[in-house]
Short mmCIF file of C-alpha atoms and ligand atoms in Angstrom, two decimals:
data_model
loop_
_atom_site.label_atom_id
_atom_site.label_comp_id
_atom_site.label_asym_id
_atom_site.label_seq_id
_atom_site.Cartn_x
_atom_site.Cartn_y
_atom_site.Cartn_z
CA MET T 1 67.76 -43.88 -6.09
CA THR T 2 68.18 -41.11 -3.57
CA THR T 3 65.49 -40.53 -1.03
CA ILE T 4 65.01 -37.73 1.36
CA SER T 5 62.10 -36.92 3.55
CA THR T 6 61.84 -33.75 5.50
CA TYR T 7 59.24 -32.39 7.79
CA THR T 8 58.81 -29.03 9.32
CA VAL T 9 57.93 -28.11 12.87
CA PRO T 10 57.50 -24.60 14.19
CA VAL T 11 60.16 -23.19 16.55
CA ALA T 12 59.34 -21.20 19.65
CA GLU T 13 59.22 -17.81 17.96
CA GLY T 14 57.39 -19.24 14.99
CA LYS T 15 59.57 -17.15 12.70
CA TYR T 16 61.51 -19.73 10.74
CA PRO T 17 60.86 -23.38 9.98
CA THR T 18 63.08 -25.95 11.63
CA VAL T 19 64.07 -28.59 9.13
CA PHE T 20 64.97 -32.10 10.23
CA HIS T 21 66.19 -34.33 7.42
CA ARG T 22 65.03 -37.77 8.45
CA GLU T 23 67.03 -39.79 5.96
CA PHE T 24 69.77 -38.85 3.62
CA LEU T 25 72.20 -40.77 1.50
CA VAL T 26 75.74 -40.19 0.36
CA GLU T 27 74.64 -40.05 -3.28
CA GLN T 28 72.81 -36.83 -2.68
CA ARG T 29 76.06 -34.90 -2.67
CA ALA T 30 77.94 -34.42 -5.91
CA ASP T 31 80.98 -33.48 -3.82
CA PRO T 32 82.44 -36.62 -2.19
CA THR T 33 84.77 -34.56 0.00
CA TYR T 34 82.33 -34.52 2.88
CA THR T 35 80.96 -37.83 4.06
CA VAL T 36 77.33 -37.78 5.02
CA GLN T 37 76.55 -40.70 7.30
CA PRO T 38 73.65 -42.78 5.95
CA GLN T 39 71.73 -42.54 9.17
CA SER T 40 68.48 -41.33 10.55
CA THR T 41 68.80 -38.23 12.61
CA THR T 42 66.93 -38.46 15.83
CA ILE T 43 65.26 -35.48 17.35
CA PRO T 44 67.21 -34.86 20.56
CA PRO T 45 65.69 -35.68 23.94
CA PRO T 46 64.74 -32.64 26.04
CA THR T 47 67.63 -33.01 28.48
CA GLN T 48 71.32 -33.79 28.26
CA SER T 49 74.48 -34.06 30.33
CA ALA T 50 76.47 -30.86 30.79
CA LEU T 51 79.34 -29.56 32.91
CA LEU T 52 78.31 -26.63 35.06
CA LEU T 53 80.66 -24.14 36.64
CA LYS T 54 78.87 -23.26 39.87
CA GLY T 55 81.46 -20.99 41.48
CA VAL T 56 84.72 -19.19 40.73
CA GLY T 57 87.71 -21.36 41.64
CA GLU T 58 85.57 -24.50 41.65
CA LYS T 59 85.78 -27.62 39.52
CA TYR T 60 83.04 -28.23 36.96
CA THR T 61 80.03 -30.28 38.13
CA LEU T 62 78.44 -32.90 35.87
CA VAL T 63 74.66 -32.70 35.65
CA THR T 64 72.48 -35.05 33.61
CA ASP T 65 69.25 -33.07 33.42
CA HIS T 66 70.32 -29.89 31.66
CA ALA T 67 67.98 -28.63 28.96
CA ILE T 68 69.20 -29.12 25.41
CA PRO T 69 69.79 -25.71 23.86
CA THR T 70 67.29 -24.65 21.25
CA ILE T 71 67.93 -22.77 18.06
CA SER T 72 66.10 -19.50 17.78
CA LYS T 73 67.65 -17.59 14.86
CA LYS T 74 67.68 -18.30 11.17
CA ASP T 75 71.45 -18.74 10.97
CA GLU T 76 71.61 -21.31 13.76
CA ILE T 77 72.21 -25.04 13.73
CA LEU T 78 72.24 -27.72 16.44
CA VAL T 79 75.30 -29.95 16.73
CA LYS T 80 75.57 -33.27 18.54
CA ILE T 81 79.04 -33.06 20.03
CA GLN T 82 81.48 -35.91 19.52
CA ALA T 83 84.78 -34.36 20.60
CA VAL T 84 85.86 -31.35 22.65
CA GLY T 85 89.26 -29.64 22.32
CA LEU T 86 90.58 -28.12 25.54
CA ASN T 87 91.96 -24.57 25.61
CA PRO T 88 93.96 -22.91 28.42
CA VAL T 89 91.03 -20.53 29.02
CA ASP T 90 88.89 -23.50 30.10
CA TRP T 91 90.84 -23.75 33.37
CA LYS T 92 92.20 -20.18 33.55
CA GLY T 93 88.72 -18.61 33.33
CA PRO T 94 87.33 -20.34 36.43
CA ALA T 95 90.66 -20.05 38.29
CA TYR T 96 91.15 -16.31 37.70
CA ASN T 97 87.52 -15.29 37.25
CA PHE T 98 87.33 -14.11 33.68
CA GLY T 99 85.13 -15.01 30.74
CA ILE T 100 82.31 -16.13 33.06
CA PRO T 101 79.20 -14.05 32.30
CA ALA T 102 77.07 -15.58 35.08
CA LEU T 103 76.89 -18.55 37.45
CA PRO T 104 76.20 -21.35 37.00
CA TRP T 105 77.74 -21.36 33.52
CA ILE T 106 78.88 -23.78 30.84
CA ASN T 107 82.35 -23.33 29.31
CA GLY T 108 84.21 -24.99 26.45
CA ARG T 109 85.44 -23.33 23.26
CA ASP T 110 86.26 -26.03 20.69
CA LEU T 111 83.90 -28.75 19.55
CA ALA T 112 83.38 -31.14 16.67
CA GLY T 113 80.33 -33.25 15.94
CA THR T 114 77.37 -33.84 13.66
CA VAL T 115 74.79 -31.29 12.55
CA ILE T 116 71.38 -32.63 13.59
CA GLN T 117 69.22 -29.59 12.99
CA VAL T 118 69.29 -26.55 10.73
CA ASN T 119 66.97 -23.59 10.73
CA ASP T 120 67.30 -22.46 7.16
CA GLU T 121 67.01 -24.60 4.05
CA ASN T 122 69.73 -22.46 2.46
CA SER T 123 72.16 -23.06 5.31
CA ARG T 124 75.74 -23.63 4.11
CA VAL T 125 75.91 -26.72 6.33
CA HIS T 126 73.39 -29.56 6.31
CA VAL T 127 71.99 -32.15 8.63
CA GLY T 128 74.49 -35.00 8.79
CA ASP T 129 77.56 -32.86 8.09
CA LYS T 130 80.52 -33.35 10.39
CA VAL T 131 81.60 -29.91 11.53
CA LEU T 132 84.13 -28.25 13.78
CA VAL T 133 83.01 -25.16 15.65
CA PRO T 134 85.23 -22.57 17.32
CA SER T 135 82.84 -21.35 20.02
CA THR T 136 84.14 -17.82 20.52
CA ASP T 137 80.72 -16.48 21.57
CA TYR T 138 81.19 -17.54 25.20
CA ARG T 139 78.43 -15.19 26.41
CA ASP T 140 75.86 -17.42 24.73
CA ILE T 141 75.65 -20.48 27.00
CA ARG T 142 73.87 -22.44 24.26
CA LYS T 143 77.09 -22.43 22.23
CA ALA T 144 79.44 -23.85 24.90
CA ALA T 145 81.31 -27.10 24.22
CA PHE T 146 81.05 -28.82 27.61
CA GLN T 147 77.64 -30.33 26.90
CA GLU T 148 76.26 -33.03 24.61
CA TYR T 149 74.49 -30.65 22.20
CA ALA T 150 75.44 -27.11 21.25
CA VAL T 151 73.95 -24.38 19.11
CA ALA T 152 76.21 -22.75 16.53
CA THR T 153 75.74 -20.58 13.47
CA HIS T 154 76.34 -22.00 10.02
CA PHE T 155 78.83 -19.19 9.38
CA ASN T 156 80.91 -20.33 12.36
CA ALA T 157 80.89 -24.05 11.51
CA ALA T 158 83.48 -25.57 9.17
CA ARG T 159 82.66 -28.86 7.50
CA ILE T 160 85.25 -31.54 8.22
CA PRO T 161 86.39 -33.33 5.07
CA SER T 162 86.17 -37.11 5.18
CA SER T 163 89.97 -37.22 4.98
CA SER T 164 90.29 -35.47 8.37
CA ASP T 165 89.87 -37.04 11.78
CA VAL T 166 86.94 -35.59 13.72
CA HIS T 167 88.82 -35.61 17.03
CA ALA T 168 91.88 -33.89 15.58
CA SER T 169 89.49 -31.37 14.01
CA ALA T 170 88.22 -30.42 17.47
CA SER T 171 91.71 -29.15 18.31
CA LEU T 172 92.22 -26.16 16.09
CA GLY T 173 89.14 -23.95 15.86
CA VAL T 174 89.89 -21.18 18.33
CA ALA T 175 93.58 -21.27 17.42
CA PHE T 176 92.68 -20.87 13.74
CA VAL T 177 90.32 -17.96 14.45
CA ALA T 178 92.91 -16.20 16.61
CA SER T 179 95.67 -16.73 14.04
CA VAL T 180 93.64 -15.55 11.04
CA LEU T 181 92.35 -12.45 12.82
CA ALA T 182 95.78 -11.62 14.24
CA LEU T 183 97.55 -11.84 10.90
CA GLY T 184 94.69 -10.84 8.60
CA VAL T 185 92.93 -8.07 10.54
CA SER T 186 95.34 -6.70 13.16
CA LEU T 187 98.47 -6.92 10.99
CA GLY T 188 96.61 -6.61 7.69
CA LEU T 189 97.99 -9.66 5.85
CA ASP T 190 96.11 -10.35 2.61
CA PHE T 191 95.62 -14.12 2.29
CA ARG T 192 94.47 -13.99 -1.34
CA GLY T 193 97.98 -14.65 -2.60
CA SER T 194 98.50 -17.65 -0.30
CA ARG T 195 99.21 -21.13 -1.51
CA CYS T 196 95.55 -22.13 -0.98
CA PRO T 197 94.13 -18.62 -1.27
CA GLY T 198 92.10 -17.14 1.56
CA PRO T 199 90.33 -13.85 2.20
CA ASP T 200 91.64 -10.30 2.37
CA LEU T 201 89.89 -9.45 5.62
CA GLN T 202 90.87 -5.79 5.47
CA ASP T 203 89.02 -5.61 2.16
CA VAL T 204 86.06 -7.49 3.65
CA LEU T 205 85.95 -5.03 6.56
CA GLU T 206 85.86 -2.07 4.19
CA GLY T 207 82.52 -3.33 2.93
CA LEU T 208 81.00 -3.59 6.42
CA ASP T 209 78.99 -1.06 8.37
CA VAL T 210 81.22 0.18 11.21
CA GLU T 211 78.19 0.43 13.49
CA GLY T 212 77.58 -3.30 13.06
CA ILE T 213 80.94 -4.14 14.68
CA PRO T 214 81.13 -4.15 18.51
CA GLY T 215 82.56 -0.85 19.80
CA ASP T 216 85.43 -2.44 21.74
CA ILE T 217 86.98 -4.01 18.63
CA ARG T 218 86.30 -1.26 16.08
CA GLY T 219 89.71 0.33 16.58
CA GLU T 220 91.52 -2.95 16.01
CA CYS T 221 89.34 -3.75 12.99
CA PHE T 222 89.28 -0.42 11.20
CA ALA T 223 92.23 1.65 12.38
CA SER T 224 94.98 -0.67 13.54
CA VAL T 225 97.17 -0.84 10.48
CA ALA T 226 97.58 1.80 7.78
CA GLU T 227 97.47 0.60 4.18
CA GLY T 228 101.20 1.18 3.69
CA GLU T 229 102.09 -0.74 6.87
CA ARG T 230 100.24 -3.96 6.15
CA LEU T 231 102.17 -7.18 6.66
CA ARG T 232 103.17 -8.42 3.22
CA ARG T 233 104.72 -11.42 1.44
CA GLY T 234 108.47 -11.39 2.03
CA ASP T 235 108.23 -9.62 5.43
CA TRP T 236 109.70 -11.15 8.57
CA VAL T 237 107.54 -11.92 11.58
CA ALA T 238 108.65 -13.33 14.95
CA ILE T 239 106.37 -15.62 16.97
CA TRP T 240 107.10 -16.13 20.67
CA GLY T 241 105.34 -19.27 21.85
CA ALA T 242 105.46 -20.96 18.45
CA SER T 243 104.84 -24.43 19.96
CA THR T 244 101.40 -23.43 21.21
CA THR T 245 98.51 -24.67 19.10
CA THR T 246 97.93 -21.06 18.07
CA GLY T 247 101.62 -20.76 17.20
CA TYR T 248 101.55 -23.86 14.98
CA ILE T 249 98.60 -22.45 13.05
CA THR T 250 100.04 -18.93 12.86
CA LEU T 251 103.33 -20.31 11.52
CA GLN T 252 101.56 -22.35 8.85
CA LEU T 253 99.33 -19.49 7.69
CA ALA T 254 102.31 -17.13 7.63
CA LYS T 255 104.31 -19.54 5.50
CA LEU T 256 101.37 -20.12 3.14
CA ALA T 257 101.28 -16.34 2.64
CA GLY T 258 104.99 -16.13 1.88
CA LEU T 259 106.34 -14.61 5.10
CA HIS T 260 109.69 -15.35 6.74
CA VAL T 261 109.11 -16.62 10.26
CA VAL T 262 111.29 -16.67 13.37
CA CYS T 263 109.93 -19.12 15.95
CA VAL T 264 110.74 -18.94 19.65
CA ALA T 265 110.03 -22.17 21.55
CA ASP T 266 111.72 -25.02 23.38
CA ILE T 267 113.70 -26.19 20.38
CA ALA T 268 114.79 -29.51 21.87
CA ARG T 269 111.14 -30.45 22.30
CA HIS T 270 109.47 -28.73 19.37
CA GLY T 271 112.19 -27.81 16.88
CA ALA T 272 111.60 -30.79 14.56
CA ARG T 273 107.89 -30.04 14.23
CA LEU T 274 108.43 -26.30 13.73
CA HIS T 275 111.10 -26.98 11.13
CA GLN T 276 108.75 -29.38 9.34
CA LEU T 277 106.04 -26.69 9.31
CA GLY T 278 108.41 -24.30 7.58
CA ALA T 279 109.99 -22.11 10.29
CA ASP T 280 112.86 -20.12 8.78
CA VAL T 281 114.71 -19.56 12.05
CA LEU T 282 114.35 -21.48 15.31
CA VAL T 283 115.29 -19.74 18.56
CA ASP T 284 115.35 -21.53 21.87
CA ARG T 285 113.24 -19.94 24.58
CA GLN T 286 115.29 -20.96 27.63
CA ASP T 287 117.83 -18.10 27.55
CA THR T 288 115.57 -15.16 26.83
CA GLU T 289 118.31 -12.49 26.55
CA ARG T 290 120.15 -14.62 24.02
CA ALA T 291 116.84 -15.16 22.16
CA VAL T 292 116.37 -11.38 21.85
CA ASP T 293 119.92 -11.01 20.53
CA ILE T 294 119.47 -13.81 18.01
CA ILE T 295 116.23 -12.36 16.63
CA ARG T 296 117.79 -8.92 16.29
CA GLY T 297 120.86 -10.44 14.61
CA VAL T 298 118.96 -12.62 12.15
CA THR T 299 116.65 -9.79 11.12
CA LYS T 300 119.55 -7.28 11.05
CA GLY T 301 117.74 -5.06 13.56
CA LYS T 302 114.97 -4.36 11.03
CA LEU T 303 112.14 -6.54 12.36
CA ARG T 304 108.77 -4.74 12.12
CA TYR T 305 106.21 -7.43 13.07
CA ALA T 306 105.99 -9.71 16.10
CA VAL T 307 103.30 -11.91 17.64
CA ASP T 308 103.43 -13.04 21.27
CA ILE T 309 101.36 -16.05 22.36
CA VAL T 310 102.68 -16.46 25.91
CA GLY T 311 102.19 -13.34 28.05
CA ALA T 312 103.08 -9.72 28.80
CA GLU T 313 106.62 -10.58 29.85
CA THR T 314 107.56 -12.34 26.61
CA ALA T 315 105.68 -9.65 24.66
CA GLY T 316 108.10 -7.20 26.32
CA LEU T 317 111.03 -9.30 25.14
CA LEU T 318 109.65 -9.32 21.61
CA GLU T 319 109.18 -5.57 21.76
CA ARG T 320 112.95 -5.27 22.25
CA THR T 321 113.56 -7.23 19.03
CA LEU T 322 111.63 -4.68 16.96
CA ASP T 323 113.05 -1.77 14.98
CA ASP T 324 110.86 0.85 16.70
CA THR T 325 111.84 3.88 14.65
CA ILE T 326 109.08 5.82 12.95
CA ARG T 327 110.30 5.76 9.37
CA GLU T 328 110.18 8.63 6.89
CA ASP T 329 107.01 7.19 5.34
CA GLY T 330 105.39 7.34 8.80
CA SER T 331 105.37 3.57 9.30
CA HIS T 332 105.78 1.82 12.65
CA ALA T 333 106.68 -1.54 14.13
CA HIS T 334 103.73 -3.78 15.12
CA LEU T 335 103.48 -5.97 18.22
CA LEU T 336 100.48 -8.22 18.77
CA GLY T 337 99.86 -9.89 22.13
CA LEU T 338 97.35 -12.72 22.43
CA THR T 339 97.82 -13.00 26.18
CA GLY T 340 99.02 -9.55 27.24
CA LEU T 341 101.20 -6.61 26.20
CA PRO T 342 103.87 -4.52 27.96
CA LYS T 343 102.49 -1.75 30.19
CA GLU T 344 104.89 0.93 28.93
CA ARG T 345 104.26 1.99 25.35
CA LYS T 346 106.83 3.14 22.79
CA PRO T 347 105.80 5.75 20.21
CA GLY T 348 107.34 3.80 17.33
CA VAL T 349 105.34 0.64 18.06
CA VAL T 350 101.67 -0.03 17.32
CA TYR T 351 100.27 -2.47 19.90
CA HIS T 352 97.59 -4.94 18.87
CA THR T 353 95.17 -7.35 20.44
CA VAL T 354 93.16 -9.88 18.48
CA PRO T 355 89.52 -8.88 17.77
CA ILE T 356 88.30 -12.42 18.41
CA LYS T 357 84.59 -11.57 18.59
CA LEU T 358 84.64 -10.36 14.98
CA PHE T 359 84.36 -14.05 14.04
CA HIS T 360 80.89 -14.51 15.54
CA THR T 361 79.56 -10.95 15.28
CA SER T 362 80.17 -10.58 11.53
CA PRO T 363 78.53 -13.35 9.47
CA VAL T 364 80.49 -12.24 6.40
CA VAL T 365 83.84 -12.49 8.16
CA GLY T 366 82.88 -15.74 9.90
CA GLU T 367 81.80 -17.36 6.65
CA LYS T 368 84.94 -16.24 4.78
CA MET T 369 87.04 -17.77 7.54
CA VAL T 370 85.29 -21.13 7.84
CA SER T 371 85.07 -21.48 4.05
CA TRP T 372 88.82 -20.96 3.86
CA LEU T 373 89.38 -23.42 6.71
CA GLU T 374 87.39 -26.01 4.78
CA ARG T 375 89.61 -25.50 1.73
CA LEU T 376 92.77 -25.63 3.84
CA LEU T 377 91.69 -28.95 5.33
CA GLU T 378 90.41 -30.42 2.06
CA THR T 379 93.66 -29.65 0.25
CA GLY T 380 95.88 -30.65 3.15
CA ALA T 381 97.48 -27.20 3.06
CA LEU T 382 96.98 -26.90 6.83
CA GLN T 383 98.26 -29.61 9.12
CA LEU T 384 96.11 -30.34 12.14
CA PRO T 385 97.72 -30.05 15.56
CA GLU T 386 98.85 -33.29 17.14
CA ILE T 387 96.39 -34.40 19.77
CA VAL T 388 96.24 -36.48 22.88
CA ARG T 389 92.86 -38.17 22.95
CA HIS T 390 91.25 -38.54 26.36
CA GLU T 391 88.36 -40.97 26.67
CA GLY T 392 85.90 -40.67 29.51
CA GLY T 393 83.48 -38.04 28.31
CA LEU T 394 82.32 -34.91 30.07
CA SER T 395 82.93 -36.41 33.51
CA SER T 396 86.67 -36.65 32.77
CA ILE T 397 87.14 -33.02 31.72
CA ASN T 398 88.16 -31.75 35.18
CA GLU T 399 90.96 -34.31 35.21
CA SER T 400 92.05 -33.45 31.66
CA LEU T 401 92.11 -29.73 32.47
CA GLU T 402 94.42 -30.47 35.38
CA VAL T 403 96.78 -32.24 32.97
CA LEU T 404 96.61 -29.18 30.71
CA ARG T 405 97.24 -26.81 33.63
CA GLN T 406 100.35 -28.73 34.67
CA GLY T 407 101.76 -28.43 31.14
CA SER T 408 102.76 -32.08 30.87
CA VAL T 409 101.10 -32.40 27.46
CA SER T 410 103.38 -30.09 25.58
CA GLY T 411 103.00 -29.16 21.93
CA LYS T 412 99.77 -31.14 21.63
CA ARG T 413 96.09 -30.41 22.15
CA ILE T 414 94.04 -32.54 24.56
CA VAL T 415 90.81 -33.65 22.90
CA VAL T 416 88.12 -35.32 24.99
CA ASP T 417 85.93 -37.94 23.35
CA LEU T 418 82.31 -37.63 24.42
CA GLY T 419 81.57 -41.21 23.43
CA LEU T 420 78.40 -40.22 21.58
N1 NAP B 1 93.10 -13.48 22.99
C1 NAP B 1 92.52 -14.52 22.43
O1 NAP B 1 91.43 -14.43 21.89
C2 NAP B 1 93.23 -15.82 22.42
C3 NAP B 1 92.89 -16.82 21.49
C4 NAP B 1 93.60 -18.00 21.50
C5 NAP B 1 94.60 -18.21 22.44
N2 NAP B 1 94.87 -17.24 23.35
C6 NAP B 1 95.91 -17.41 24.37
O2 NAP B 1 97.11 -17.81 23.72
C7 NAP B 1 97.84 -18.66 24.58
C8 NAP B 1 98.16 -19.95 23.84
O3 NAP B 1 96.97 -20.69 23.63
P1 NAP B 1 97.05 -22.13 22.96
O4 NAP B 1 95.72 -22.74 23.14
O5 NAP B 1 97.58 -21.99 21.60
O6 NAP B 1 98.13 -22.80 23.92
P2 NAP B 1 98.59 -24.30 24.10
O7 NAP B 1 98.51 -25.03 22.82
O8 NAP B 1 97.95 -24.91 25.27
O9 NAP B 1 100.13 -24.00 24.47
C9 NAP B 1 100.96 -24.92 25.08
C10 NAP B 1 102.39 -24.56 24.72
O10 NAP B 1 102.76 -23.32 25.33
C11 NAP B 1 104.17 -23.33 25.43
N3 NAP B 1 104.70 -22.38 26.40
C12 NAP B 1 104.39 -22.29 27.71
N4 NAP B 1 105.12 -21.32 28.31
C13 NAP B 1 105.94 -20.80 27.35
C14 NAP B 1 106.94 -19.79 27.34
N5 NAP B 1 107.25 -19.11 28.45
N6 NAP B 1 107.58 -19.53 26.19
C15 NAP B 1 107.28 -20.21 25.06
N7 NAP B 1 106.35 -21.20 25.00
C16 NAP B 1 105.68 -21.49 26.13
C17 NAP B 1 104.44 -24.76 25.87
O11 NAP B 1 105.72 -25.06 25.45
P3 NAP B 1 106.70 -26.04 26.25
O12 NAP B 1 106.42 -27.38 25.71
O13 NAP B 1 108.03 -25.53 25.88
O14 NAP B 1 106.41 -25.92 27.72
C18 NAP B 1 103.39 -25.58 25.14
O15 NAP B 1 103.93 -26.16 23.96
C19 NAP B 1 96.97 -18.90 25.84
O16 NAP B 1 97.38 -18.02 26.85
C20 NAP B 1 95.59 -18.55 25.35
O17 NAP B 1 94.74 -18.14 26.41
C21 NAP B 1 94.22 -16.06 23.35
#
């Protein structure tokens, strides 16, 4: 027999009930895809360990008496963090002073763990679910990954199927969000026809109130790609920096949607993996002039879409591979830069950035994306990045970020186990 006991306590604002499920059993779920641990969920203690950034250019400082974040909105959940995936921004932000809203601050963008609290009985995730959370909302310190407990929203949390490793699942969140928004919003690719169908985000956006989308991403969301210029099945796209975690995901999503993909990377190191993930053409990154020539040759000088995941310089190289004529139908070439774009602009090229905050500012978009991610993981349609697992918890993150900064872990994501 299945038992469940719940009790309700008021939250600070007294607006919504907080529901803690004290006991729950596997049999409660008809769907065996997600394993619910037969455990009691403990109400968290008032304080936790966290890594604080106290000054620009400084290392993170471990503190053990930081308040556990509290949920305050109906959509929110509390996650006990088990694994943290490290992103380049985790060391670049403090080093170059960006993405730090105030000091001291907590960083960390990718986490996986167990839901221990929900604020809405109709939440799409439940207490006990294992989830991965891409924490793109870095201005909300409660959502940062470098702490033992983090707040998230249920529409930004993807349940991890029991077939997937929790640590490996901490590696791909931000990369997945960036890839989906780059291809699906900025370049307009409709994922409905994919092997493992996903959303048509352009269609989803049409149904949204423009005023509800932050002003600085409205252009990219609503006016970046004309209907007739949308990236479509059968089109070619070039990815510079294909061995990045974001590149691996972008390649896989592009192939699922039926695109032809040229990948630029260190082929000796990463060619086998890129080939296995379906790359149509592999171009070595060492001789950049030759790489430009090869891409132009392979695409017969007609390439119209390119994604750079390295920086402004390589985005400039990719720009040279594009057919930048404005065609009779008024269409352009499209260049998207995740880490920078060339300063000079050509009239025949539309330049794109990725509207990353759409993921957490639009519940509809966020939910479509995490629901698709769940299906991609359940069906095995998306391969998780390879990881290097670092033990040692929060106190070891400074050391792990130094390893990341030096680039010695190449083609893999470092995931730190929090030992909880
Ligand atoms: N705008 C956004 O919202 C957003 C979102 C996600 C990511 N990003 C940015 O995208 C970039 C990639 O992020 P990530 O987390 O996916 O990276 P990552 O997994 O840490 O990338 C590591 C890989 O980058 C490759 N690489 C380094 N320099 C390269 C070059 N000159 N040409 C080609 N490949 C090169 C390395 O290849 P080797 O092994 O050959 O050295 C290594 O395999 C970062 O700059 C990140 O900040 C931006």
